[in-house]
Structure formats: C-alpha cells, structure tokens
Short mmCIF file of C-alpha atoms and ligand atoms in Angstrom, two decimals:
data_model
loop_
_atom_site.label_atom_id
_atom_site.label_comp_id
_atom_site.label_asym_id
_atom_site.label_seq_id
_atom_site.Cartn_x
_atom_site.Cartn_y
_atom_site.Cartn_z
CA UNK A 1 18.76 4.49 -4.17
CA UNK A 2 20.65 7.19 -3.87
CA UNK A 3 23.54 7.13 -1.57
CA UNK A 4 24.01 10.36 0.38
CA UNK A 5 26.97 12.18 0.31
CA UNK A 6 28.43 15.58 2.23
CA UNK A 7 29.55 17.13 4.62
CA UNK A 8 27.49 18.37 7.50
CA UNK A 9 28.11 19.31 11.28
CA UNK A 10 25.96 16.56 13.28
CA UNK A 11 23.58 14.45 12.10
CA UNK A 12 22.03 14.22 15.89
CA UNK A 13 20.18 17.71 15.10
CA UNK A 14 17.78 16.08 13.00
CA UNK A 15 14.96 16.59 14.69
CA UNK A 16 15.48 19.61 15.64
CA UNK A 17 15.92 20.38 11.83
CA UNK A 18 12.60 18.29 11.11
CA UNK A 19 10.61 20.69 13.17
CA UNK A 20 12.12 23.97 11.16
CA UNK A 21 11.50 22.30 7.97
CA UNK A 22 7.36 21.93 9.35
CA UNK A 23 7.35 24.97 10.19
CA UNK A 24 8.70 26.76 7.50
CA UNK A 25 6.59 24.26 5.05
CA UNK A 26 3.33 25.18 6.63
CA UNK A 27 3.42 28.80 5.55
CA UNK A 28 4.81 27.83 2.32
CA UNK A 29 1.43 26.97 0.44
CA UNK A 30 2.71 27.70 -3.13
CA UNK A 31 5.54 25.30 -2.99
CA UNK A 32 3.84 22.94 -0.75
CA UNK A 33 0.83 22.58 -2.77
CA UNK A 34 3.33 22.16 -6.25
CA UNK A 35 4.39 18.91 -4.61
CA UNK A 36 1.75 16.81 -5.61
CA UNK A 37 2.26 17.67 -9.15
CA UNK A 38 6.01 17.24 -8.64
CA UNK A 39 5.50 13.96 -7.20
CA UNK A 40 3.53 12.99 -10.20
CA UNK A 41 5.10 14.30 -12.88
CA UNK A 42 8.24 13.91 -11.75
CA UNK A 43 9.96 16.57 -14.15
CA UNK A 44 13.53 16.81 -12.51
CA UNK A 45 14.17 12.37 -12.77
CA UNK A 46 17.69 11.69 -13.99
CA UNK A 47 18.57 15.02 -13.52
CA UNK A 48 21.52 16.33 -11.13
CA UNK A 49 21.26 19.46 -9.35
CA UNK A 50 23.48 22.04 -7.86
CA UNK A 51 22.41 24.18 -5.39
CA UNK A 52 24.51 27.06 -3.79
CA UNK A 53 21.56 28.69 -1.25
CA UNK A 54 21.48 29.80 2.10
CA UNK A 55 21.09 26.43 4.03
CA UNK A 56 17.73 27.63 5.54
CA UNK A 57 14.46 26.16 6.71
CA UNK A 58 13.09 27.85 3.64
CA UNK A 59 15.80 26.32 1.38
CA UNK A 60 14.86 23.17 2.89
CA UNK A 61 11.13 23.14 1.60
CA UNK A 62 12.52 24.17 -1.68
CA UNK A 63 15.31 21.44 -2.22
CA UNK A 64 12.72 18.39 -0.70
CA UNK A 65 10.30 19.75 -3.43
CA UNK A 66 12.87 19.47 -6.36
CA UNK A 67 13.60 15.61 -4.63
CA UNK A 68 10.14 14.82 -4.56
CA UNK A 69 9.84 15.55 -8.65
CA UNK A 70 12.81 13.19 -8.90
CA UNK A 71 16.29 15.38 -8.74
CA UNK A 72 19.22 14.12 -7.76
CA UNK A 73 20.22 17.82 -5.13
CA UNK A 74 23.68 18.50 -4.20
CA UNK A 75 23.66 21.80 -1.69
CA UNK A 76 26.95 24.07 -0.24
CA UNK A 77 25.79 27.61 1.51
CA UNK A 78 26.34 30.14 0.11
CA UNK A 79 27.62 32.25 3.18
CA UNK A 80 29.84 30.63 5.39
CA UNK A 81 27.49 31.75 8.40
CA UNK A 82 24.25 31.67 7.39
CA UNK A 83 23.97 27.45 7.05
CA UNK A 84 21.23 26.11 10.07
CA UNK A 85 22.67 22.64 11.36
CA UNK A 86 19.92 21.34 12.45
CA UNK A 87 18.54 22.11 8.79
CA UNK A 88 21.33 20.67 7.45
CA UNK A 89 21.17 17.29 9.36
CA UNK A 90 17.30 17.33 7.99
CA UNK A 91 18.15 17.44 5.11
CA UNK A 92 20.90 14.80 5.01
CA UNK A 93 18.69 12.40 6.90
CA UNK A 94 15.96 13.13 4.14
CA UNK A 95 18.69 12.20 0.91
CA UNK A 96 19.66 15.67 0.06
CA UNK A 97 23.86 15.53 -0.21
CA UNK A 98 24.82 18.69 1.71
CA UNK A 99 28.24 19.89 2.31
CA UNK A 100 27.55 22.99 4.70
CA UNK A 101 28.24 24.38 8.53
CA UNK A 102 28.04 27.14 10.78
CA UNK A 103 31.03 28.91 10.75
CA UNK A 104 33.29 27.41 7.94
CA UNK A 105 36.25 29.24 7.39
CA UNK A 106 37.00 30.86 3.79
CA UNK A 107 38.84 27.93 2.55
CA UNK A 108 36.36 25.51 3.89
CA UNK A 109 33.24 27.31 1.41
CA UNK A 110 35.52 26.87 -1.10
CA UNK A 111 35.98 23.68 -0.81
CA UNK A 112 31.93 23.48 -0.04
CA UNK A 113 31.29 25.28 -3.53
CA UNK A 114 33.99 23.06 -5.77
CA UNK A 115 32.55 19.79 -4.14
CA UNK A 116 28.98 20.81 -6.00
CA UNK A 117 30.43 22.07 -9.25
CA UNK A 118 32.24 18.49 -9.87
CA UNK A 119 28.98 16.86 -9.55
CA UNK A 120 28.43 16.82 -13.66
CA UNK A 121 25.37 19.17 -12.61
CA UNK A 122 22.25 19.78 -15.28
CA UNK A 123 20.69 22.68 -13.40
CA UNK A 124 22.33 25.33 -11.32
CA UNK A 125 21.12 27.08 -8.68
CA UNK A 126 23.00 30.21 -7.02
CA UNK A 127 22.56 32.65 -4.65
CA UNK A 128 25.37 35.32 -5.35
CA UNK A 129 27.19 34.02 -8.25
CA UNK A 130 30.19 31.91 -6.67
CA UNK A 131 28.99 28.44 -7.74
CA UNK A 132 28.36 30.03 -11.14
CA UNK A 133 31.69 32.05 -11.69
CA UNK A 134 33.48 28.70 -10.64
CA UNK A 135 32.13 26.43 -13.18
CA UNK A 136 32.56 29.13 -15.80
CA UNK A 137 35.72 30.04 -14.66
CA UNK A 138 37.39 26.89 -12.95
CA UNK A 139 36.08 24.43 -15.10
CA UNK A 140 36.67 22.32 -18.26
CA UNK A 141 34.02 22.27 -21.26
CA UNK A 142 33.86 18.58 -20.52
CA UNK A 143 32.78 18.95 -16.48
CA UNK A 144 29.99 21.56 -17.78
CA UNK A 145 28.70 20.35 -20.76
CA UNK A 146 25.50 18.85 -19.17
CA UNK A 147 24.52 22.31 -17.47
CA UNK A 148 20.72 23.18 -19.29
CA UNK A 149 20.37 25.90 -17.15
CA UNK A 150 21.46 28.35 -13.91
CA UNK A 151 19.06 30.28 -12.09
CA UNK A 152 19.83 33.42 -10.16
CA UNK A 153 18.35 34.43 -6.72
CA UNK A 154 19.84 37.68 -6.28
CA UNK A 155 21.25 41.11 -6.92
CA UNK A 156 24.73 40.99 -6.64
CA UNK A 157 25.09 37.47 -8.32
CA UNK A 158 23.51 39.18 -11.29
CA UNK A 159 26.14 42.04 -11.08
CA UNK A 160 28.72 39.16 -11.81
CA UNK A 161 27.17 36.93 -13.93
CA UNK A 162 26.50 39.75 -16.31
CA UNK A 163 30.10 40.71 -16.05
CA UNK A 164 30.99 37.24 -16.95
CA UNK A 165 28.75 37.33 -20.36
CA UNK A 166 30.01 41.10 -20.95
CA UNK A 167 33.66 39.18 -20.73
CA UNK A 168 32.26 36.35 -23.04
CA UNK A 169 32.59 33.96 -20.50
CA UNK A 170 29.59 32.38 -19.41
CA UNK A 171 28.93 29.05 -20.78
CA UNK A 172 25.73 28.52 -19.91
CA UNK A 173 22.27 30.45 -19.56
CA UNK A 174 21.38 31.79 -16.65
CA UNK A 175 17.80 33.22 -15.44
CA UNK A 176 17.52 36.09 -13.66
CA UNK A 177 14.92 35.06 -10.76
CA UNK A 178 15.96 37.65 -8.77
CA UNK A 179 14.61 39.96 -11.40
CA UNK A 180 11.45 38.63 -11.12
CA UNK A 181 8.49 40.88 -9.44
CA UNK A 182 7.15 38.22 -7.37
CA UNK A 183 10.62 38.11 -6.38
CA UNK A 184 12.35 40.92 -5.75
CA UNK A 185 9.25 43.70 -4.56
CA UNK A 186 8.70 41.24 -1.57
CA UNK A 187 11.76 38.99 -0.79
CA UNK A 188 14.40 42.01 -1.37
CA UNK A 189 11.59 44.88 -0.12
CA UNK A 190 9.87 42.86 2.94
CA UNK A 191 11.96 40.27 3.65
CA UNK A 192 15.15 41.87 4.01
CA UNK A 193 13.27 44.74 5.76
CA UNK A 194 12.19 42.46 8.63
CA UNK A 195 14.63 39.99 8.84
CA UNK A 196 17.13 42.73 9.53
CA UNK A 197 15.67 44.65 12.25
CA UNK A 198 15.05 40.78 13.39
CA UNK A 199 18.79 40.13 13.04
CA UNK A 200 20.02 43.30 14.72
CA UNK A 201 17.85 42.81 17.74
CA UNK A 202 18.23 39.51 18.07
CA UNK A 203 22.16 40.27 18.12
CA UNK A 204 22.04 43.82 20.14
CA UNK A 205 18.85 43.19 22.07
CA UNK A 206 18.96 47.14 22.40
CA UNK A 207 15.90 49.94 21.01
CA UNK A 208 15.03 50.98 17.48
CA UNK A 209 13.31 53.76 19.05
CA UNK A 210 14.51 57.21 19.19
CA UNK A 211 17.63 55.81 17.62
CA UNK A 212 19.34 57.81 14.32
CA UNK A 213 19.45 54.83 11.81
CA UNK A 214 21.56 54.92 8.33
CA UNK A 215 20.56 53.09 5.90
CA UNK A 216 23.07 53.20 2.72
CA UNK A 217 21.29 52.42 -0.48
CA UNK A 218 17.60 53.15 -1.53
CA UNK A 219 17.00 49.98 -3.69
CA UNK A 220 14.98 47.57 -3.03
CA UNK A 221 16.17 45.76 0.14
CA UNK A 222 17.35 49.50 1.79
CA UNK A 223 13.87 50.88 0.89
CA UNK A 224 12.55 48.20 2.80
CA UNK A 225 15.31 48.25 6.19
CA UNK A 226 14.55 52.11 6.06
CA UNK A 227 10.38 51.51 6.02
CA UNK A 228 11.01 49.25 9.23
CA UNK A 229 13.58 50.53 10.95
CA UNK A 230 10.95 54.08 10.69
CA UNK A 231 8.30 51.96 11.93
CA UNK A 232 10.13 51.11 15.15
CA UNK A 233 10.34 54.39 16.18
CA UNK A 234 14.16 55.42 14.24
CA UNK A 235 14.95 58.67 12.83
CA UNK A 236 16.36 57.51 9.02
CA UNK A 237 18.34 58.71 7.25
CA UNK A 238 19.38 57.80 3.28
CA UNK A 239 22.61 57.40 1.52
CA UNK A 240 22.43 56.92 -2.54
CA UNK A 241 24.54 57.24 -5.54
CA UNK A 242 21.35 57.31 -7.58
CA UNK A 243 19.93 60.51 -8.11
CA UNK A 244 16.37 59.58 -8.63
CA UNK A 245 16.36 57.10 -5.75
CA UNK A 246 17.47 60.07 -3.66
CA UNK A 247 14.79 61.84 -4.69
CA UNK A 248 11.96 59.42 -4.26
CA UNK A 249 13.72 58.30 -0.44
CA UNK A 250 13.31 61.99 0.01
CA UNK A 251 9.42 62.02 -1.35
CA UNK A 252 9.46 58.69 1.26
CA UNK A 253 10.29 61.44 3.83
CA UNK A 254 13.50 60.12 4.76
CA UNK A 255 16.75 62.47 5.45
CA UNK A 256 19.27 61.91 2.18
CA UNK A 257 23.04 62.80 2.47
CA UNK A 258 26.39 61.88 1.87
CA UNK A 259 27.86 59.20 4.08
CA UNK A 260 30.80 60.96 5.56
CA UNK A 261 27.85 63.40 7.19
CA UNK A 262 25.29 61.03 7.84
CA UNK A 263 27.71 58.80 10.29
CA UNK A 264 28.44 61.80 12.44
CA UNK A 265 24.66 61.02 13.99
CA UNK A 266 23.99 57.52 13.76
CA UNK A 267 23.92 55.12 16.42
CA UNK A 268 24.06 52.10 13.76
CA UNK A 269 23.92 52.13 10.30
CA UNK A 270 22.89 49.21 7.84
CA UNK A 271 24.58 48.89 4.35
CA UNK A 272 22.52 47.64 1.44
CA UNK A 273 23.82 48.51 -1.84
CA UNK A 274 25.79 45.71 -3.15
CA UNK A 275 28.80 48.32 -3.29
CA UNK A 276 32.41 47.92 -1.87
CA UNK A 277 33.91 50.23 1.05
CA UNK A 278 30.65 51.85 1.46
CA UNK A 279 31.55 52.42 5.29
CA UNK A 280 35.25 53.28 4.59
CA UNK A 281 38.09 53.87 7.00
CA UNK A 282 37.64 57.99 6.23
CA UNK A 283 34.07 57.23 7.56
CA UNK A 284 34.44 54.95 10.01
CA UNK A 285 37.26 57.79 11.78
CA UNK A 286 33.68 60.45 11.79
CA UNK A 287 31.27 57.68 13.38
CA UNK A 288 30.46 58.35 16.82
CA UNK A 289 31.31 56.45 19.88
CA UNK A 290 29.33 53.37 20.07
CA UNK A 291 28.00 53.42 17.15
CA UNK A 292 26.96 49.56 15.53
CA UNK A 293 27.68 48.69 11.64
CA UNK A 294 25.44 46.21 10.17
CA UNK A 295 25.04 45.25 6.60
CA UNK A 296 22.65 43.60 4.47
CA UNK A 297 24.43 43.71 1.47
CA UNK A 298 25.12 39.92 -0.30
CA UNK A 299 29.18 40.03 0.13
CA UNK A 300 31.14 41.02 3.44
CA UNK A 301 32.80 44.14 1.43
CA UNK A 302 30.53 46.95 2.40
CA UNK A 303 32.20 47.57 5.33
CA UNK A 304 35.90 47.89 5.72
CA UNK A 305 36.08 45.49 8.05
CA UNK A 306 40.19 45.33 7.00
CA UNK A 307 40.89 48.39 8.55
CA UNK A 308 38.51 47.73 11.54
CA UNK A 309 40.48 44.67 12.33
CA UNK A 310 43.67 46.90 13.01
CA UNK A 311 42.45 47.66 15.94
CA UNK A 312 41.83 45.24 19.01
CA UNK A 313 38.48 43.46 19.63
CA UNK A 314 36.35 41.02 21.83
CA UNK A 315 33.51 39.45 20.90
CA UNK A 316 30.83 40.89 23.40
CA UNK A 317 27.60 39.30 22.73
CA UNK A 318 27.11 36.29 20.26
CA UNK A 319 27.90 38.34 16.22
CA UNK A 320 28.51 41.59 17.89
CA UNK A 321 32.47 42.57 18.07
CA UNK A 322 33.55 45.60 19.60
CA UNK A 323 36.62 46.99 18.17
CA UNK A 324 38.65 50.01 19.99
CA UNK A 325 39.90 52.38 17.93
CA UNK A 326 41.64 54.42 21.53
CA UNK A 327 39.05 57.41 21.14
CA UNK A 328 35.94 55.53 21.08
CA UNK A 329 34.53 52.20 20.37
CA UNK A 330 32.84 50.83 17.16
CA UNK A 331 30.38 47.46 16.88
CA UNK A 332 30.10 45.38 14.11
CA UNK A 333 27.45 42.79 13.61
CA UNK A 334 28.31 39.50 11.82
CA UNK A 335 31.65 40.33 10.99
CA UNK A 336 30.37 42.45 8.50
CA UNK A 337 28.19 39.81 6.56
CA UNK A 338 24.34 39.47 5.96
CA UNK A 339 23.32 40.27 9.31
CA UNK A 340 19.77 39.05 8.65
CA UNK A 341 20.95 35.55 7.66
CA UNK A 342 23.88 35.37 10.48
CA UNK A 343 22.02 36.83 13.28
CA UNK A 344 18.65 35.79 12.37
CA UNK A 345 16.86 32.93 10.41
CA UNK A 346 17.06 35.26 7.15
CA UNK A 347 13.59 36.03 4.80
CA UNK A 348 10.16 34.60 6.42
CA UNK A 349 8.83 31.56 4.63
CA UNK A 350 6.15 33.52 3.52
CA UNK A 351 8.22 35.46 0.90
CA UNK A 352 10.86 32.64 0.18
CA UNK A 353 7.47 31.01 -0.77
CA UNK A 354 7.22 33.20 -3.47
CA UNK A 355 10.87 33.67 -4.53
CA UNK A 356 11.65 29.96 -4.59
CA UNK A 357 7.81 29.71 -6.42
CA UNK A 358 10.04 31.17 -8.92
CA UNK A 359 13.23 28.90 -8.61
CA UNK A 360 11.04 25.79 -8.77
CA UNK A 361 8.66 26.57 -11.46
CA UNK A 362 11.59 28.13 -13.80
CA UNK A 363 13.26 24.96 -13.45
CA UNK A 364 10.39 22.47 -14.73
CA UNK A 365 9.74 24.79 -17.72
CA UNK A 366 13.62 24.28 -18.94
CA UNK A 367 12.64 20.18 -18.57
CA UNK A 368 10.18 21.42 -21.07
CA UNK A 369 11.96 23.02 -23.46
CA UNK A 370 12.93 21.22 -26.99
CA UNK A 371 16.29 23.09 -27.83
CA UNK A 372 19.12 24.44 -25.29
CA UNK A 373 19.05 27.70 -24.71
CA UNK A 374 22.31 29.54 -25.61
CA UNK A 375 24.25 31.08 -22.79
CA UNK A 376 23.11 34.50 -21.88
CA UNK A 377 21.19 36.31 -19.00
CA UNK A 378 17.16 35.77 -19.15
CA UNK A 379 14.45 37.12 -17.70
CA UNK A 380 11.82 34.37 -15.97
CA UNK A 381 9.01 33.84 -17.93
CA UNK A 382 6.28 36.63 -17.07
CA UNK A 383 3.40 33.50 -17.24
CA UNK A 384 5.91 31.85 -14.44
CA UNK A 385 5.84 35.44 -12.73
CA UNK A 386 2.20 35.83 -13.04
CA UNK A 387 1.56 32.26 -11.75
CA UNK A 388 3.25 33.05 -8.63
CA UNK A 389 1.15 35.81 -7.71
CA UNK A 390 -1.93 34.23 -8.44
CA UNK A 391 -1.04 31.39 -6.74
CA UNK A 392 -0.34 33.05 -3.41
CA UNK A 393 -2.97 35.78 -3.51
CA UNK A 394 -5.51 32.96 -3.43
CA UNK A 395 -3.38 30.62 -0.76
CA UNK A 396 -3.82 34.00 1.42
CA UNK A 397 -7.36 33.96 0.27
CA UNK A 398 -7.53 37.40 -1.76
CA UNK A 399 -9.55 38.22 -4.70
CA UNK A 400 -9.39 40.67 -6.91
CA UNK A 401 -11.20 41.90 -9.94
CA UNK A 402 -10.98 41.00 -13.37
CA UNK A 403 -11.02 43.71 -16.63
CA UNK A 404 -14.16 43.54 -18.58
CA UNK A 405 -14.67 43.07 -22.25
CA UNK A 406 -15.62 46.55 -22.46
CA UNK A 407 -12.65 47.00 -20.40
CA UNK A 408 -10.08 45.24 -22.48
CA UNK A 409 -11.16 46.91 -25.32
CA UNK A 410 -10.64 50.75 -23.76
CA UNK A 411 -7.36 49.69 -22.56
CA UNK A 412 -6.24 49.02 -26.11
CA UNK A 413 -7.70 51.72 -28.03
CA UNK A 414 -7.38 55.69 -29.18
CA UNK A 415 -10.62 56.11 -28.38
CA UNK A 416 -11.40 58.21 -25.01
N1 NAD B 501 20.20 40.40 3.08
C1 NAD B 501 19.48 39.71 2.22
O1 NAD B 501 18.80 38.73 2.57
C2 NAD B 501 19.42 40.14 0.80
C3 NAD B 501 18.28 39.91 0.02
C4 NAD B 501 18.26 40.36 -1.30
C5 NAD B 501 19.38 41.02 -1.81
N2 NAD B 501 20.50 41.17 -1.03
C6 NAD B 501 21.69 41.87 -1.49
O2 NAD B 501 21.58 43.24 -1.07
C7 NAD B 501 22.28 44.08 -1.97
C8 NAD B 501 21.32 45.14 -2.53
O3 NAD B 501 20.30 44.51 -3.28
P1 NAD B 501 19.08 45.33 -3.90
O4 NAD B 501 18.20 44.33 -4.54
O5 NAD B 501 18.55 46.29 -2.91
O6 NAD B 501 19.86 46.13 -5.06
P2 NAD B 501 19.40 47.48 -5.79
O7 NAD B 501 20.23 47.56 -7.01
O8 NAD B 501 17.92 47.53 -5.89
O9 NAD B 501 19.85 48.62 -4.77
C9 NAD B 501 21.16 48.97 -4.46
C10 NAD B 501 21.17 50.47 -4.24
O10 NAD B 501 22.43 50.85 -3.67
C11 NAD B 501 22.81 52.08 -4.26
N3 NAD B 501 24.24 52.28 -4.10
C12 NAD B 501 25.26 51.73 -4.82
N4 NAD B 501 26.44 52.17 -4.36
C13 NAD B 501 26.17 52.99 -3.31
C14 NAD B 501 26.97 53.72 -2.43
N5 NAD B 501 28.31 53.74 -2.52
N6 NAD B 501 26.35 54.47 -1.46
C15 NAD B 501 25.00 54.50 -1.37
N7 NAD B 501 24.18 53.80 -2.18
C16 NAD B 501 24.77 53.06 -3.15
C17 NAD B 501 22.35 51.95 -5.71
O11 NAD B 501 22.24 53.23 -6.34
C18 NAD B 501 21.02 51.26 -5.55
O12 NAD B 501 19.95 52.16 -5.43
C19 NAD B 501 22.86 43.14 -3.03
O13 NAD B 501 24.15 42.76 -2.63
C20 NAD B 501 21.93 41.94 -2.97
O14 NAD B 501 22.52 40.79 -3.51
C21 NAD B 501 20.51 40.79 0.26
#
C-alpha cells in the first residue's frame, strides 16, 4: 500500500474533483480504453514517477491511467495558477501524492517542483522544462541515476531542454512529445485556440465581435487563437519574426505588422510565441486606452508585466487587473500567465486525449526497451504517433481509405 503523500488545498473538494475527472474521462476514449491493457499488463510496477503537469481534469485521467498499470505518481503544477483543487483532492483521495494549489506563490512551486525531483524518480514527466532543468541542474548523479526517461509536453520546455544538451548538461533522455503530430497540430493548434477565447471571456465576459484582436506569433498555438478569435467576429491582426510564417498568416488573410503599429488598434492582444518582452514597455506606452493583454505563451515573460506593475492597480473582475498608467488604463489577464489555463479549464479533453495518448504510450515503450537510452532529445516513435491517430479517428468513428497494391507500388516508383 502505498501511503499518500503531498500537499494539497482541501481534501473536502473531492467530489467535486470526482465529477471533473468523469467528465473529462468520458471524452477521453484513447486513454480510457488503454486502461484495460494497463491494468493487465501492468508496465509502470515498481516504477516511480514524476510528474510536473498542469493539475487538470485531463491530467487527472492521465496520471490514474499510469496508477492503474502499477506506477508509483508523484505530481507538482507546473503553473502556480493553473492547479484545479477539487482535481487535486481527487486525486489525493485516489493515491496519487500531489503537492499543488491555486495560487502558490513563486517560492511555494519551487518548493512544489524540488519535493518531486527528490523522489529517486524513473520517468519524468514535464510540462515546460522546470522539473527537468532542476534535476539536471540541482541535483547529484546519485539522486538521478534511476531516471530511464523524461518526456516533454511542450514548446518552450523543448527550447530549454535543448539548451541544456547544447550546454552538455542533460543527464538523461528526454522525448520530445510535444513534437509529435498527434500532438502539437491539435493540442497547440485547437486547443489553445479555444481554450483561450474560453479563458478571455470567461475572465472579461465582453465581445469578440467587431473587436481589433493581436495575436503575436503565427506558430502553432497563435495560428490557432487567430483562426478563433476571426471566427467570433474579430478583425486580426499578425505579429511574426518569421518571415515565411508572415507570409502564410498573410495567405491566411490575416493583417501582418510590427508590434509597435499593430497595438495602436487593438482592443486586446494575445501573445503566443514563447518569446520574452514581446509586449514591451515602448509598446505598452502606444496601446490604446482600455486595451486588455492576454498571453498564451508557456512562461509569464511575454508581457512586461515589471514595468506594468509601476503603476497602481485593482483587481476588477476575478484575473483581470487594471493598471493606470495617468493617461489611460491598461488590463491584464492572469497576471500575465497562460490565460487559457488560469482563466479557464485549459485544452478540452478531447485533444489532451491525444497529447497524453502520446505521454502514456511513450512511456510503456521505454519499460520495453533492453538498453538505456543515452541522454539526448528524441523524437516519439512515429508507430506511437501513428497509433494515436488511428486510435482516435475510429473512437470518433471515422474511416478512411487505405492505398492499394497498385497504389503502393506508384507511390514508390519512376514510373508515371
Ligand atoms: N497556452 C497553452 O495551453 C499552450 C499550449 C501549447 C504551447 N504553449 C506555449 O505557447 C508558446 C508558443 O508555442 P507554439 O507551439 O505555438 O510555438 P511555435 O514555435 O510553433 O510558434 C512560436 C511563434 O512565435 C514567433 N515569434 C517568436 N518571437 C516573436 C516575437 N518577438 N514577435 C512575434 N512572433 C514571435 C515564432 O517565429 C514562431 O512562429 C510556447 O511557450 C509554448 O510552450 C502554450
């Protein structure tokens, strides 16, 4: 028996947190219907697991699924507002050790993220790098020894974790799930498209429509904010650094320009690039009266929320401070951090299914494995890929065709 351990709000929202987890589960069928086989085969027994995730609903179906094929899971958030209590309490009540809240301060998710990393952890599993820079960073040969494997859920934590192997620091392999198509094309495109406009109205409660919208950065979770925020009725314009994703947001039929111009119009503007001071102090000074910052981006740097908070501020709605810089007044959502996890629930089960599809199935195949893998940055599998997408086309009850012999054979020849 495993005797839980953390650090969680209240246990009392259990229930609350039981009905989440259902719900979330239920349009889940990839990782739901893997739990039979994890059950059975138990892949994950003996094993210790560290999990740094967003302590969502979705997380929730994922970490149960790695306890039901035997894992002992130790879980910290990895954004100190994006943790759901009630979730939390769930998953305490359910033998997951969780060391998460609402609201921690700085020092707090600190604490959250070097409580996992001393667990003598065999697989790894980050959302933006910080559990994964502090074991390779903060921690002795001897505390990491056991790690097989860390897996990778997103953008920015990639930015890092191939800085630390450029450095010749990383100590253990890490795979690159954000990389992966079933990943990345829907949770970065889809889900951060709608679970941002979800965020921003949930926090603003005010109209998309007939509204100037920036979005800064046309990768793969800006293409998607721009698509939606378009489809409520915005006019959107682009910022890039990227030439050729200028061009194609361009060929998209969005407006592209520089920043500094683009703020002169917009009533809010949503950062997604990963970048730091994208929404500097020279641009906050052009922004318009009222106008809302928002940002999507993994860390709370895309903004300069340092020079914003020279200025006094109330909080006017729940995530929405208004600062006053004397000649007008500027909002920002979330204090500047994932406004789609802190002001919503984050991504909609249906593409964590797939993303955490990934995270799941990645793991199992490194129980399979005969030798360790040296440290270094891998792709997932493209079978594991593949598997994903044919697992949830048919759980959403799509066909498709298949090539031909005849087929096969044209596609590999000189022949026209
Ligand atoms: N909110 C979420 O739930 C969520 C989900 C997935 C990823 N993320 C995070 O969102 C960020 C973006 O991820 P992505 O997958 O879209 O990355 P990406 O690399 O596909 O796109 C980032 C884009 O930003 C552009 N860019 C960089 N600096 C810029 C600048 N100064 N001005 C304008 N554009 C600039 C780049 O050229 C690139 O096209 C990362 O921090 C990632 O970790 C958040």
């Amino acid at each position: 028996v495993v005797k839980v351990k953390g650090k969680i709000k209240n246990l009392k929202f259990k229930e609350e947190g039981k009905k989440l987890f259902n719900w979330a589960k239920a349009s889940m069928p990839v990782l739901s219907n893997t739990e039979p086989e994890f059950v059975k085969e138990r892949p994950f027994e003996g094993k210790t697991i560290g999990c740094c995730l967003h302590v969502t609903k979705e997380t929730a179906v994922l970490v149960l699924l790695l306890k039901a094929g035997g894992a002992n899971v130790f879980l910290c958030g990895s954004n100190p507002l994006s943790t759901n209590d009630s979730i939390a309490a769930y998953l305490v009540s359910e033998g997951i050790n969780v060391y998460a809240w609402e609201g921690m301060t700085s020092t707090e998710y600190d604490d959250a993220i070097e409580w996992v990393s001393d667990k003598h952890l065999n697989f790894v599993l980050d959302d933006g790098g910080d559990l994964t820079v502090k074991l390779n960073k903060r921690k002795s040969q001897e505390q990491i020894q056991d790690i097989l494997l860390g897996t990778e859920e997103t953008t920015t934590g990639l930015i890092r974790e191939r800085a630390l192997l450029n450095e010749g620091s990383l100590k253990f392999p890490i795979v690159a799930v954000n990389d992966a198509m079933t990943k990345h094309f829907f949770d970065n495109r889809y889900g951060t498209g709608q679970s941002c406009m979800d965020g921003i109205m949930r926090a603003t409660s005010l109209l998309f429509a007939g509204k100037t919208i920036v979005v800064a950065g046309y990768g793969w979770c800006g293409r998607g904010i721009a698509l939606r925020a378009r489809g409520l009725g915005a006019k959107v314009a682009v910022t890039e650094v990227d030439e050729v994703k200028a061009l194609e947001a361009v060929m998209d039929g969005f407006v592209a320009l520089p920043m500094e111009k683009a703020i002169k119009q917009a009533d809010l503007v949503i950062t997604a690039t990963g970048n730091v001071n994208v929404v500097g102090k020279n641009e906050i000074k052009k922004a318009k009266n009222g106008c809302i910052l928002a940002n999507a981006g993994h860390f709370d740097v895309e903004i300069d929320v340092k020079y914003l908070n020279n200025f006094p501020s109330t909080e006017v709605r729940k995530g929405v401070t208004e600062f006053n810089l004397g000649n007008k007044k500027i909002y920002l959502l979330a204090e500047g951090r994932l406004v789609n996890l802190s002001c919503a629930e984050g991504h909609p089960p249906e593409v964590m299914d797939m993303s955490f599809a990934n995270q799941a199935y990645v793991l199992r195949w490194a129980t399979e494995l005969k030798e360790k893998i040296k440290p270094g940055i891998y792709p997932v599998p493209e079978k594991i890929d593949r598997k994903v997408a044919v697992k949830k086309l048919s759980s959403i009850g799509v066909e498709i065709d298949k090539l031909t012999k005849k087929q096969k054979k044209y596609l590999s020849s000189w022949e026209p």
